[in-house]
mmCIF file of C-alpha atoms in Angstrom:
data_model
loop_
_atom_site.group_PDB
_atom_site.id
_atom_site.type_symbol
_atom_site.label_atom_id
_atom_site.label_comp_id
_atom_site.label_asym_id
_atom_site.label_seq_id
_atom_site.Cartn_x
_atom_site.Cartn_y
_atom_site.Cartn_z
ATOM 1 C CA MET A 1 -21.961 9.695 -3.760
ATOM 2 C CA ASN A 2 -22.417 8.822 -0.236
ATOM 3 C CA ILE A 3 -19.177 8.578 1.652
ATOM 4 C CA ALA A 4 -20.584 6.128 4.085
ATOM 5 C CA SER A 5 -21.311 3.638 1.387
ATOM 6 C CA LEU A 6 -17.784 4.039 -0.470
ATOM 7 C CA ASN A 7 -15.817 0.938 -0.721
ATOM 8 C CA LEU A 8 -12.262 2.302 -0.748
ATOM 9 C CA ARG A 9 -10.699 -1.052 -1.800
ATOM 10 C CA GLN A 10 -13.150 -1.408 -4.687
ATOM 11 C CA ALA A 11 -12.594 2.392 -5.761
ATOM 12 C CA ILE A 12 -8.879 1.995 -5.740
ATOM 13 C CA MET A 13 -9.029 -1.273 -7.689
ATOM 14 C CA TYR A 14 -11.343 0.355 -10.164
ATOM 15 C CA LYS A 15 -8.889 3.228 -10.732
ATOM 16 C CA MET A 16 -5.859 0.839 -11.149
ATOM 17 C CA GLN A 17 -7.572 -1.599 -13.436
ATOM 18 C CA GLY A 18 -5.805 -2.316 -16.614
ATOM 19 C CA SER A 19 -2.525 -0.657 -15.214
ATOM 20 C CA ASP A 20 0.676 -2.052 -16.527
ATOM 21 C CA ALA A 21 3.870 -2.419 -14.406
ATOM 22 C CA SER A 22 5.057 1.051 -15.449
ATOM 23 C CA ALA A 23 1.894 2.641 -14.355
ATOM 24 C CA VAL A 24 1.784 0.782 -11.012
ATOM 25 C CA GLU A 25 5.388 1.740 -10.198
ATOM 26 C CA GLU A 26 4.548 5.505 -11.110
ATOM 27 C CA THR A 27 1.514 5.305 -8.814
ATOM 28 C CA ILE A 28 3.588 3.800 -5.869
ATOM 29 C CA THR A 29 6.430 6.223 -6.449
ATOM 30 C CA ASP A 30 4.211 9.241 -6.596
ATOM 31 C CA ALA A 31 2.291 8.159 -3.516
ATOM 32 C CA ILE A 32 5.635 7.807 -1.577
ATOM 33 C CA THR A 33 7.325 11.043 -2.801
ATOM 34 C CA SER A 34 4.239 13.074 -2.312
ATOM 35 C CA GLY A 35 4.234 12.277 1.471
ATOM 36 C CA GLN A 36 0.487 12.832 1.711
ATOM 37 C CA GLU A 37 -1.450 10.812 4.292
ATOM 38 C CA LYS A 38 -4.358 10.470 1.775
ATOM 39 C CA THR A 39 -2.235 8.165 -0.387
ATOM 40 C CA LEU A 40 -1.642 5.546 2.394
ATOM 41 C CA PRO A 41 -4.967 3.663 1.849
ATOM 42 C CA GLY A 42 -4.085 3.312 -1.843
ATOM 43 C CA LEU A 43 -0.652 1.752 -0.943
ATOM 44 C CA GLY A 44 -2.382 -0.517 1.540
ATOM 45 C CA VAL A 45 -4.639 -1.887 -1.069
ATOM 46 C CA LEU A 46 -1.648 -2.464 -3.559
ATOM 47 C CA PHE A 47 0.293 -4.172 -0.570
ATOM 48 C CA GLU A 48 -2.851 -6.371 -0.085
ATOM 49 C CA VAL A 49 -2.802 -7.382 -3.584
ATOM 50 C CA LEU A 50 1.053 -8.208 -3.367
ATOM 51 C CA TRP A 51 0.539 -10.151 -0.170
ATOM 52 C CA GLN A 52 -2.523 -12.162 -1.430
ATOM 53 C CA ASN A 53 -0.410 -13.099 -4.521
ATOM 54 C CA SER A 54 2.782 -13.988 -2.809
ATOM 55 C CA ASP A 55 3.895 -17.334 -1.473
ATOM 56 C CA THR A 56 5.037 -18.018 1.988
ATOM 57 C CA SER A 57 8.691 -17.484 1.249
ATOM 58 C CA SER A 58 7.993 -14.116 -0.309
ATOM 59 C CA ARG A 59 5.897 -13.098 2.613
ATOM 60 C CA GLN A 60 8.524 -13.996 4.966
ATOM 61 C CA ASP A 61 11.062 -11.932 2.948
ATOM 62 C CA MET A 62 8.504 -8.816 2.890
ATOM 63 C CA VAL A 63 7.956 -9.144 6.753
ATOM 64 C CA GLU A 64 11.672 -9.435 7.450
ATOM 65 C CA THR A 65 12.436 -6.418 5.168
ATOM 66 C CA ILE A 66 9.903 -4.283 6.824
ATOM 67 C CA ALA A 67 10.769 -5.327 10.334
ATOM 68 C CA GLY A 68 14.393 -4.660 9.510
ATOM 69 C CA HIS A 69 13.690 -1.221 8.420
ATOM 70 C CA LEU A 70 11.409 0.039 11.139
ATOM 71 C CA PRO A 71 12.889 2.602 13.393
ATOM 72 C CA GLU A 72 13.724 1.317 16.855
ATOM 73 C CA GLN A 73 12.541 4.663 18.310
ATOM 74 C CA THR A 74 10.480 7.440 16.909
ATOM 75 C CA GLU A 75 8.686 10.405 18.314
ATOM 76 C CA LYS A 76 5.144 10.042 19.536
ATOM 77 C CA PRO A 77 2.673 11.373 17.139
ATOM 78 C CA MET A 78 0.682 14.441 18.406
#
């Protein structure tokens, strides 16, 4: 496999195809609790699916929830 030609979205969607709600929840929970940076792209793809399939009101709720839980100040990354 040529890493330059890898379509990350497609690979994640391929891996998740046919997953039921329980499997999706487990994937999200595992990704968050592991704290591994490599899981962030997968969560991003799942968020993209959520965003694209949400109405304006739901999107606004998500934006407000995220904005309301971001730290006001955090240490600068190295």
